[in-house]
C-alpha positions as semicolon CSV with decimal commas, in nm:
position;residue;x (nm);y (nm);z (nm)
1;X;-1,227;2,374;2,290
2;X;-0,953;2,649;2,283
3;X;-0,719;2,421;2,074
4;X;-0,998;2,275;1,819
5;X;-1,075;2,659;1,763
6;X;-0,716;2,745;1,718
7;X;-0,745;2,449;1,477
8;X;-0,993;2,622;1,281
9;X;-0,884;2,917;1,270
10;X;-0,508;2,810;1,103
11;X;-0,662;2,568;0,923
12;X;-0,908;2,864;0,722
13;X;-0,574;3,061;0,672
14;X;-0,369;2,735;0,560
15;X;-0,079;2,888;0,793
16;X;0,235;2,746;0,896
17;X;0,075;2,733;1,260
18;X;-0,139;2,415;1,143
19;X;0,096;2,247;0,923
20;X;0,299;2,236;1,263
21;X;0,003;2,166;1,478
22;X;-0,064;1,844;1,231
23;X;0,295;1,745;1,204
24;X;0,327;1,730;1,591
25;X;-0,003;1,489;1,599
26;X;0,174;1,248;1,331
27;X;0,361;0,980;1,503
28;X;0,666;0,776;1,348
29;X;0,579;0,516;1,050
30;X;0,610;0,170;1,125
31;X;0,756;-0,050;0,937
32;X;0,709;-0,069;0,529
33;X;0,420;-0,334;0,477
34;X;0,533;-0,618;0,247
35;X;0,500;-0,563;-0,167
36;X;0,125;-0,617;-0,281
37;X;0,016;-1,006;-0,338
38;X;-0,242;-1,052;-0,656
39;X;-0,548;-1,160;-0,534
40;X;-0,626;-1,513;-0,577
41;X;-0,801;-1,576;-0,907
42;X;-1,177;-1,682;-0,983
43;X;-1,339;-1,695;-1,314
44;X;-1,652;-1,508;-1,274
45;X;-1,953;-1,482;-1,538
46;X;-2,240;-1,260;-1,525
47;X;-2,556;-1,386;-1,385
48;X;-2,801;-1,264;-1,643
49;X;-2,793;-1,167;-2,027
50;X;-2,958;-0,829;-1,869
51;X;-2,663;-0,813;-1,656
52;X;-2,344;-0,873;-1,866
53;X;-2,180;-0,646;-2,104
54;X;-2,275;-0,810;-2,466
55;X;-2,185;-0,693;-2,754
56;X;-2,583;-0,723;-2,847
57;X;-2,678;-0,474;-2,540
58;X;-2,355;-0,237;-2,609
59;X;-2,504;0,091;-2,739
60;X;-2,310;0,285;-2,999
61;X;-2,098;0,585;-2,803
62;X;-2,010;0,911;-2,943
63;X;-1,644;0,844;-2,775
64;X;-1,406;0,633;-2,867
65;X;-1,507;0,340;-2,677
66;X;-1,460;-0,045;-2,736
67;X;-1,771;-0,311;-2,655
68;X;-1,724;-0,487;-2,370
69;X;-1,634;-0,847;-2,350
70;X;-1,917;-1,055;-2,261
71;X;-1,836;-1,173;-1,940
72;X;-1,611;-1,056;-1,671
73;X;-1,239;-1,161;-1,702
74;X;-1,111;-1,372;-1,500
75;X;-1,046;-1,157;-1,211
76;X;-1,017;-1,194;-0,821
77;X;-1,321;-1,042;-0,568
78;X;-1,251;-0,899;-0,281
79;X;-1,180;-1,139;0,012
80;X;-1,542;-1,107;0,169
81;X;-1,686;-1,141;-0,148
82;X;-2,011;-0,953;-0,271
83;X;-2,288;-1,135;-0,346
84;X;-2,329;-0,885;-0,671
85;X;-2,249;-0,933;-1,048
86;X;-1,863;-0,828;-1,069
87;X;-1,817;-0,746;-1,441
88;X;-1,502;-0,622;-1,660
89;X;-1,503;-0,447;-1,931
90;X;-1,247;-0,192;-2,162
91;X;-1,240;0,118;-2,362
92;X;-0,954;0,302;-2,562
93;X;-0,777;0,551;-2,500
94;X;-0,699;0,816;-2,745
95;X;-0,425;0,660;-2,852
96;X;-0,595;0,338;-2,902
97;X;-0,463;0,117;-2,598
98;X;-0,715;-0,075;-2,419
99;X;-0,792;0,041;-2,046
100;X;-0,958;-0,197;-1,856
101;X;-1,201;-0,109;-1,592
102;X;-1,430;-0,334;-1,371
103;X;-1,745;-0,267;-1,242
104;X;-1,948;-0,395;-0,911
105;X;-2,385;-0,396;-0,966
106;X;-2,547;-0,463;-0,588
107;X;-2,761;-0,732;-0,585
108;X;-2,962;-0,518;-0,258
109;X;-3,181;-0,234;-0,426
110;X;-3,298;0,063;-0,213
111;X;-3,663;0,181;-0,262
112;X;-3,503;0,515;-0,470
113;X;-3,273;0,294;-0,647
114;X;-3,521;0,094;-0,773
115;X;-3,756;0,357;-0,901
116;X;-3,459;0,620;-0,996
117;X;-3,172;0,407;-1,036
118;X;-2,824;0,358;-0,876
119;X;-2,580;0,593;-0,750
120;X;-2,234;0,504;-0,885
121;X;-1,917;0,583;-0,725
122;X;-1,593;0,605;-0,938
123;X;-1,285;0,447;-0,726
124;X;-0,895;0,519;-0,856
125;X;-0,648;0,330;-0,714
126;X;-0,296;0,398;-0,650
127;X;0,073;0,351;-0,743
128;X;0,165;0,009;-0,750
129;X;-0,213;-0,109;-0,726
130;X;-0,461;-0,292;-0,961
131;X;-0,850;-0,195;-0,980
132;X;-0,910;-0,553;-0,859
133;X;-0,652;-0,512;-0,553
134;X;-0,842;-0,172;-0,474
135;X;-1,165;-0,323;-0,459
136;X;-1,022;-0,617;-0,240
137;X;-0,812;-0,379;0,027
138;X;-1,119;-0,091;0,022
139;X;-1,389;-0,370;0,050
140;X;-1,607;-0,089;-0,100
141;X;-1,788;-0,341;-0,217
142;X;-1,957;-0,492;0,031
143;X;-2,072;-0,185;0,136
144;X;-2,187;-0,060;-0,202
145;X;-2,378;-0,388;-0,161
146;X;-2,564;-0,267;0,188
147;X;-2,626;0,096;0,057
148;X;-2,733;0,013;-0,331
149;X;-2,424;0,126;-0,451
150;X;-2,268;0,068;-0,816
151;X;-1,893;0,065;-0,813
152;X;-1,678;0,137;-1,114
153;X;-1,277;0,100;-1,110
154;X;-1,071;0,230;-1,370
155;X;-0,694;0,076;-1,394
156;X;-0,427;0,299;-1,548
157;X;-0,195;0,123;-1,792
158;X;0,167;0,007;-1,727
159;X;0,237;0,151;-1,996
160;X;0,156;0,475;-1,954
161;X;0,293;0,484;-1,604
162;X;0,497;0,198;-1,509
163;X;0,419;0,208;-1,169
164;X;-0,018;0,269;-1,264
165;X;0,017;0,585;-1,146
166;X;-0,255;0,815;-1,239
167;X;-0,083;1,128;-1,375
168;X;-0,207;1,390;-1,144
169;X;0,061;1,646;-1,118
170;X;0,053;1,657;-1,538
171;X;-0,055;2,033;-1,630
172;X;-0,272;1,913;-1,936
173;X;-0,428;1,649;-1,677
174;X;-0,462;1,882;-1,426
175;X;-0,667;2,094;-1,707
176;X;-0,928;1,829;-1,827
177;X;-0,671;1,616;-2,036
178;X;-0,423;1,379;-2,042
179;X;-0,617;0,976;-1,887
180;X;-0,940;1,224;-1,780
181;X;-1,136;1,163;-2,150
182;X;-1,087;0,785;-2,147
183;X;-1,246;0,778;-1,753
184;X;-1,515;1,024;-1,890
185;X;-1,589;0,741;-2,164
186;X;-1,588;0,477;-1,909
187;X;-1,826;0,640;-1,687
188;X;-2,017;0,679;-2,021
189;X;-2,081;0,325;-2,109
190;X;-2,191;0,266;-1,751
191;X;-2,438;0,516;-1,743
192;X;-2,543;0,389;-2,127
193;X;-2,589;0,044;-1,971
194;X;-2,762;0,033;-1,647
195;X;-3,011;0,213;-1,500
196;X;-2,735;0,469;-1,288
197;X;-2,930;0,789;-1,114
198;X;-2,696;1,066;-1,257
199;X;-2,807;1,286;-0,994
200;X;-2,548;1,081;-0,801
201;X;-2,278;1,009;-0,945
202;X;-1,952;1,040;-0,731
203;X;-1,559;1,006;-0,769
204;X;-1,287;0,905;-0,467
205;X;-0,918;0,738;-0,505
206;X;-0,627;0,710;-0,277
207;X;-0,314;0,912;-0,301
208;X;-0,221;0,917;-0,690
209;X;-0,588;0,824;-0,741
210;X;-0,773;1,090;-0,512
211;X;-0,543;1,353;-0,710
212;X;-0,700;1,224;-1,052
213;X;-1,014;1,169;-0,858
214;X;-1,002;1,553;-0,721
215;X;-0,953;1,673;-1,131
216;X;-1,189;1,453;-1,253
217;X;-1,443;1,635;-1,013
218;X;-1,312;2,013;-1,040
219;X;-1,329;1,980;-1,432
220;X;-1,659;1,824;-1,458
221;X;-1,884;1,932;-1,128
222;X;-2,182;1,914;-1,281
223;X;-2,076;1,550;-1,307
224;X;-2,000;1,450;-1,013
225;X;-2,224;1,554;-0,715
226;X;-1,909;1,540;-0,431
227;X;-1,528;1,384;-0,403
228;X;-1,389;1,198;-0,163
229;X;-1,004;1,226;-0,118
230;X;-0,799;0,989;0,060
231;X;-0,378;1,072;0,163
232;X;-0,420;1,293;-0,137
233;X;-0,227;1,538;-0,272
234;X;-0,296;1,909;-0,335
235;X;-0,445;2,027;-0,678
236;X;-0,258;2,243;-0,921
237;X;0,086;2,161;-0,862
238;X;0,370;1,952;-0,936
239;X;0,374;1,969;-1,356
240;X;0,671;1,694;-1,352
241;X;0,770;1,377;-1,206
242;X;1,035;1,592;-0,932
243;X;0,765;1,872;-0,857
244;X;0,548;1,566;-0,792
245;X;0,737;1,470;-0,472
246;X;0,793;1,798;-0,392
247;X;0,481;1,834;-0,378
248;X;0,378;1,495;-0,151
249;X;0,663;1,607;0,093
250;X;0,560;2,002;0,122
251;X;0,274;2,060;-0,035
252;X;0,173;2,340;-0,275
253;X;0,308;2,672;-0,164
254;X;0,146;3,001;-0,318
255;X;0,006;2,755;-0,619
256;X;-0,227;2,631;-0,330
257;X;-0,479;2,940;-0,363
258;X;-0,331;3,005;-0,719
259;X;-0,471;2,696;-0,879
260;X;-0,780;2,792;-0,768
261;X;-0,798;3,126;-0,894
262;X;-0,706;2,929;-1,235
263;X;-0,999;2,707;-1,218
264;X;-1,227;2,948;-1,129
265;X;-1,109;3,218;-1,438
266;X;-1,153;2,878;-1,642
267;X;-1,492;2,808;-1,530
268;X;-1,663;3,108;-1,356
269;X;-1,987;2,966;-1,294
270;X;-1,815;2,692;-1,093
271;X;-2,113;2,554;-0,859
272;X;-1,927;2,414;-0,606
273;X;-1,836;2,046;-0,490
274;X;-1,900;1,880;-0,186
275;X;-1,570;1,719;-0,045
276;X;-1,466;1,485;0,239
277;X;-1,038;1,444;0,313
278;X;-0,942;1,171;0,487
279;X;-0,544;1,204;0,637
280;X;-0,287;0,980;0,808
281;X;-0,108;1,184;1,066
282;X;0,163;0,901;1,017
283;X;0,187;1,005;0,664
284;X;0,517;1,033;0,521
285;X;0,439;0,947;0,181
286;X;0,203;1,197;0,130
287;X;0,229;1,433;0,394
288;X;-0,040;1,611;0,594
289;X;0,033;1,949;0,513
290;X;-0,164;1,833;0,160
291;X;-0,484;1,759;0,366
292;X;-0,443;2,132;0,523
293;X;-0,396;2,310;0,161
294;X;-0,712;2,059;-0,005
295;X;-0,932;2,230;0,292
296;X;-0,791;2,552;0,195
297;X;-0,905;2,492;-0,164
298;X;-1,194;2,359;-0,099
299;X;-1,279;2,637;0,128
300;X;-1,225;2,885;-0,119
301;X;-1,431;2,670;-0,403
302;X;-1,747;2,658;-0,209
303;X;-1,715;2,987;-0,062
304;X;-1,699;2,827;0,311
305;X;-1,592;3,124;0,623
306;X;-1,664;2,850;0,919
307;X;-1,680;2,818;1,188
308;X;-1,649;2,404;1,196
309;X;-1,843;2,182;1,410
310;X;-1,557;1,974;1,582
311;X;-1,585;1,640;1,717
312;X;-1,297;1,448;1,898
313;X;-1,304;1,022;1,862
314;X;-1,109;0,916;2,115
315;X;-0,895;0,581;2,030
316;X;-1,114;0,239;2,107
317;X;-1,176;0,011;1,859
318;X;-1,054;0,254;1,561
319;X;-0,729;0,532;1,582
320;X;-0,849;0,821;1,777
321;X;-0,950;1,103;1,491
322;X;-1,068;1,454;1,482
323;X;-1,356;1,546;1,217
324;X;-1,389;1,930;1,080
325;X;-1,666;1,988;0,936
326;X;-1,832;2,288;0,775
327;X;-2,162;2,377;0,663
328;X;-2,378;2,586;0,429
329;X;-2,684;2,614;0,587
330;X;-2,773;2,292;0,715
331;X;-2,565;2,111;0,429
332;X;-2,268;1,956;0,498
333;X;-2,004;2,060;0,224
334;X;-1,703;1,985;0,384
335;X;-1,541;1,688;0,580
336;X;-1,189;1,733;0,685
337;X;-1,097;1,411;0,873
338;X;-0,698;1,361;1,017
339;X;-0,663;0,995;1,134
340;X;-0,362;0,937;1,410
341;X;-0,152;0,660;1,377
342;X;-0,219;0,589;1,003
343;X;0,049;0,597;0,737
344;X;0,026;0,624;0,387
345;X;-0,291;0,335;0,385
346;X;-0,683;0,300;0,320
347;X;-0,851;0,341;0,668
348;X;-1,033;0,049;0,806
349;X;-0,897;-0,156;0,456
350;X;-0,788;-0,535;0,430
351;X;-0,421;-0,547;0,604
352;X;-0,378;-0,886;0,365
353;X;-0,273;-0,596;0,099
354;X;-0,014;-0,339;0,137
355;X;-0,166;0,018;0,130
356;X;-0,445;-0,084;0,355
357;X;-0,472;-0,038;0,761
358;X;-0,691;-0,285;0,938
359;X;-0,752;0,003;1,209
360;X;-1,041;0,232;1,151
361;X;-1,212;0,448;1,109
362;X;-1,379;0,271;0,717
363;X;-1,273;0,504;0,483
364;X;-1,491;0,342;0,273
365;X;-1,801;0,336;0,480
366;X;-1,726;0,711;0,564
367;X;-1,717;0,827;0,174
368;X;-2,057;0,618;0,104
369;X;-2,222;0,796;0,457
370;X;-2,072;1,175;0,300
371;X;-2,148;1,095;-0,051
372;X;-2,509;0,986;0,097
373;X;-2,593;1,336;0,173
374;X;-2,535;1,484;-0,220
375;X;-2,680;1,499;-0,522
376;X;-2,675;1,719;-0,837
């Protein structure tokens, strides 16, 4: 009890004396898991004229926005495939390239769904990723399928980053700009097109794609009712391609609790946004001292003092873990969970891909039980 409170207590001041306490939990990375394989192809078409994305249905948007293509592209499920519709679809972005996104509708309808519609969750993948290989390694969507979930998957362009790397450390991103408009329209047209509770609508991503995930939320957070943030890096820093890894290797330095400050001068009625980290001790990629300074900021967003209700999971079937977790009342507004023995991978993912670890805890399942608990 002595050490989880010493925990708490570094991790509230983002000191050194946690970034060292983390970096002697992190054990050595094994070996580099092979380059991505595309998942196997399948021509899919939707099930019903309700359900497809005609050009009849397609409402006219106030944003630039293309109409969908009738019926999903040929594109691969994940390898447990989801008995729901599994539908592409593009818009442009402002400089008139087409960005492709694909969407996942649960066939399984919860009472409230039903009568107010789904919640949606917004997934961004990573470097070196594809939506479709996202959905496949996260298998979000079977459990969007259990829990009445809609899934939508933006995929950054090659050729705006050749790697698909959302632009996170970008200054004009990082202030409401840069790939954030064309996601904005995207979540538009889904929300235009099905019946999507906007009470509950929610954004998560993995490394590159939790930090476009975590701007996506702090610029709009009357949007988005919480994040979700896996091996992420911290917000507000960077502002080029070699502050970017600085940034993944050490973090954010004084811009930690100065981005903040920013955000909040920007918007000063900020209301606060829910948050759950998920962290690799084995992280070298992005390191864990990113997972300390995201509590700090979210700490200092939601105006949270502690103290955190700690819980222990010893290893058994999934890496042992520790879970933070602080409260305002009896609402849970943050999640701080640091994984041992995961590198830079989705928790509990499909090993067939790289980026994914078949050990748990589900990441995914996690994020749907957190998001679970808000709503705008």
């Amino acid at each position: 009890m002595a050490k989880s409170g010493k925990l708490l207590r570094s991790l509230i001041r983002a000191g050194t004396r946690t970034a060292k306490l983390f970096a002697a939990m992190a054990t050595p990375p094994a070996k580099p898991k092979p380059k991505p394989r595309q998942p196997r192809v399948k021509p899919l078409a939707a099930k019903s004229p309700a359900a497809s994305l005609t050009k009849a249905s397609a409402p006219r948007l106030a944003a630039k926005a293309r109409t969908p293509r009738t019926t999903a592209t040929p594109a691969s499920r994940p390898s447990a495939v989801a008995p729901g519709k599994w539908l592409s679809a593009h818009v442009l972005t402002a400089a008139g390239q087409r960005m492709s996104y694909w969407l996942y509708l649960p066939n399984h309808l919860p009472e409230r769904a039903e009568s107010k519609g789904m919640p949606l969750v917004v997934m961004l993948h990573g470097c070196h990723q594809t939506a479709t290989q996202f959905a496949q390694g996260t298998r979000m969507n079977l459990w969007a399928e259990k829990k009445g979930y809609a899934v939508l998957y933006p995929q950054q362009l090659a050729t705006i980053q050749p790697q698909r790397c959302w632009k996170w450390y970008d200054r004009a991103t990082q202030e409401g700009g840069g790939d954030v408009p064309t996601i904005l329209t995207m979540i538009h047209q889904v929300l235009t097109q099905y019946a999507i509770d906007r009470s509950r609508i929610y954004v998560a991503g993995i490394s590159a794609g939790a930090g476009m995930a975590n701007i996506l939320a702090l610029n709009h957070p009357r949007l988005f009712a919480a994040v979700g943030l896996h091996s992420g890096p911290v917000f507000g820093a960077g502002h080029n391609t070699l502050g970017a890894l600085g940034v993944m290797k050490h973090g954010a330095g004084l811009r930690t609790d100065t981005a903040v400050h920013d955000l909040l001068q920007r918007q000063p009625q900020f209301p606060g946004m829910p948050a759950i980290l998920l962290q690799g001790a084995g992280d070298n990629v992005v390191r864990p001292i990113n997972q300390i300074q995201l509590a700090r900021q979210s700490m200092l967003l939601n105006r949270l003092t502690g103290p955190a209700k700690v819980t222990l999971k010893p290893k058994g079937r999934h890496n042992a873990h520790q879970l933070h977790d602080l409260y305002v009342g009896r609402k849970l507004m943050l999640r701080i969970a640091h994984i041992e023995q995961l590198e830079h991978a989705w928790s509990g993912g499909d090993p067939a891909l790289a980026f994914n670890a078949k050990a748990g805890p589900d990441a995914s399942k996690m994020l749907l039980e957190f998001f679970s608990r808000h709503q705008r």
